[in-house]
Every structure is written in C-alpha cells, then in structure tokens.
C-alpha cells in the first residue's frame, strides 16, 4: 500500500532502502561499540534520491492506468498552455493536464474553458515541480478516463530540469521571441528533452533567428532529440505534435 | 533558485544518517556536483551555509567536488572528460556515447560526531 495515498502500488523502493539502512545501522552498532568517536561513512546516494523514488511511484500510477505522462517545460510565455488549448480539438487521444504553472489557477481555468480536464496544483512560490507535488495532482486526475496526462511545469528553464516528476517523456518549448542562444545557455534543460518545440515560428520574419544553428546546438547536447516547429495559426504544425505523441503512445 | 530545495533534501539525508548511526551531528560532508546537474555550486554552498544552522549539520564542513561531464564511447571504447558541452566522442567523432558521470549530484561521504 502506498503510505501517502492508500493506493495499492507496492513498489515503494524506499521501504526496501529503509530496511537496508536499518540493517547497516545494526551492523555498525556491533562493529563500533564506541559510538562517540568520529566516524567516517561512505554514503554515495543521489541527493534527490527521495524525489526520484516518488517519481518512480508516479510512473507506476500512470503505467497502471495505461496513461502516457508528458512533462512540458519552457520559459514563461513560450506557449505551453496555448499549445494544450489548440491541440485538444485536433488530437485523437484524450488528455488531461496537471497544471503547475504558478499558484493562480489562470492556466487551469483557460484549459477548463476548452473542456479539458485540468487540475491546478498549489506550488506556492516554487520555482519547479517535484515528484511529490505531481503525486498530489495525479490523484486528483481521473486517470482511467484519459490516454495522456500533461504536466505543465513552472515557467523556468533552470530548476525544473533537475527534478524527475514521473513523466515518461519531456517536451521542452523555446519560442522565437526569446532569441537565439537559449539552448546553449540552458544545456541542462535541453538535455532532458525528448522533443524540442520551436514555437511562434510565425514571428520568424521579425527576429534575427538562425533556426538551423539552434537545431545544431540542440543536437550537440542531445544528439538524438526530435525537433518540431510550431505556429499556433498553422494547424498542420500542431497536428505534427499530436502525431508525435500518438506515435509514442503506440510504442508503450 | 532550487538550490534551497536541494539543501533541504541534503539536510534530510544527513539527519537520517545521524539517526541510523546513533551519532550526534555531522562534522563534515562531501558532495559531488556534476556540471550538468543543473546546480550552481556557488549558490548551493551559500544555501547550505544559510540553512545548516540549528540542524545536525550546524558547523559542518562542506566539501564540494565538481564533477566534469564524462562519457564512454560505444564505438571506440574511449572514456573522456569533456571540456565542452558537446555529447560527441573527441577521438572518433561518434555520437554513440554513454554518460558515465557529471549529470547528477551525490552525497558521497559523511564524518559523524
Ligand atoms: N504569435 C504567436 N503567439 C503565440 C503562439 N503560441 C502562443 N502565443 C502567445 O504567447 C503568449 C503566451 O502563451 P502561453 O501559452 O500562456 O505560454 P506559457 O506560459 O508557456 O503557458 C500568449 O499570448 C499566446 O497567445 C504562436 O504560435 N504564435
Ligand atoms: Mg501556461
Ligand atoms: Zn500513490
Ligand atoms: Zn569514440
């Protein structure tokens, strides 16, 4: 049983870890009677270990419901919410959105107005979503009624890159008006991307933007990354995003 | 600025280890910060020194080892520490490489009192 939520997923790795730690502690007690001495221990654990375990737990929830989870990340205003609004009528899969972009429920309200199931998680002033926040959100989603669950992360190209939230895929958006060099400046974020979307390409005539070079930059960081160009006024470009997601759904 | 959250996670880990080892406090901790971990070492150190007060790490020495990005080439089997963020084998130019270090952050060692 999941301790936090009473769900029936039993793969909580940290429970095993705990007993392992306890075991180690007992061993130490036997070998080290003088406990007041300075003692050096080798730990070698990922600092975000607990988050990673919770992320794995979230993925089990999604898997148990046959839902593909996609983490959407970008700077504020790159077009995450707009894409979710515009793709809804085009996509031939059902989706819901765990909305984490700031504490106001503006984005969730925008999505609900379109008939999209959206749940706003309270992030306070957090600069990123972590797996624990998303866990709360996913229990508020009716996972059995959707095929894909999007997680709209906090608008930020730095912090969200360090946190696995339990998604299967990461889509990172970068919009033309943000200017060149975004990819080279935020390599950790773009390294996480399975798909990079260059958005607002309708604005290309108004900006100095070397698309070819930006794509090359992206592939220095992630050689096998998929890349699409999106312009919200061009339905075919949104259709391609939907097709990519559909393809990935069929691969699971 | 997620360095604060990282420090919270780190302090929790230290507390667990202090408890499990029946120790009192942490005298020294060693962490390994990958250059592609998304953490700014300088900010992490500042955050740690700010938030360690009144925890098991109060007064603890904080050692940060910065880990370069290290790849192993699946084609020519060469391991390289990259100087540039370019996931490509400098020996044979292959893009078929495996990251062996530099993308994560670890708590490596603790000295307990
Ligand atoms: N010109 C243009 N504007 C867009 C496009 N996509 C989004 N926008 C605008 O960009 C602004 C921010 O979009 P939003 O979806 O709220 O960004 P988010 O913060 O990433 O969720 C809105 O005013 C959108 O209308 C696009 O393809 N072209
Ligand atoms: Mg939004
Ligand atoms: Zn659960
Ligand atoms: Zn090679």
Tab-separated table of C-alpha atoms in Angstrom, chain A residues 3 34 85 107 139 177 191 194 210:
chain	number	residue	atom	x	y	z
A	3	UNK	CA	1.662	5.182	2.557
A	34	UNK	CA	32.455	3.360	20.859
A	85	UNK	CA	-5.658	24.553	-25.744
A	107	UNK	CA	-3.947	28.420	-16.843
A	139	UNK	CA	-4.587	11.533	-7.599
A	177	UNK	CA	10.936	35.912	-29.498
A	191	UNK	CA	19.477	17.659	-22.365
A	194	UNK	CA	12.770	14.062	-25.885
A	210	UNK	CA	19.200	31.190	-37.170
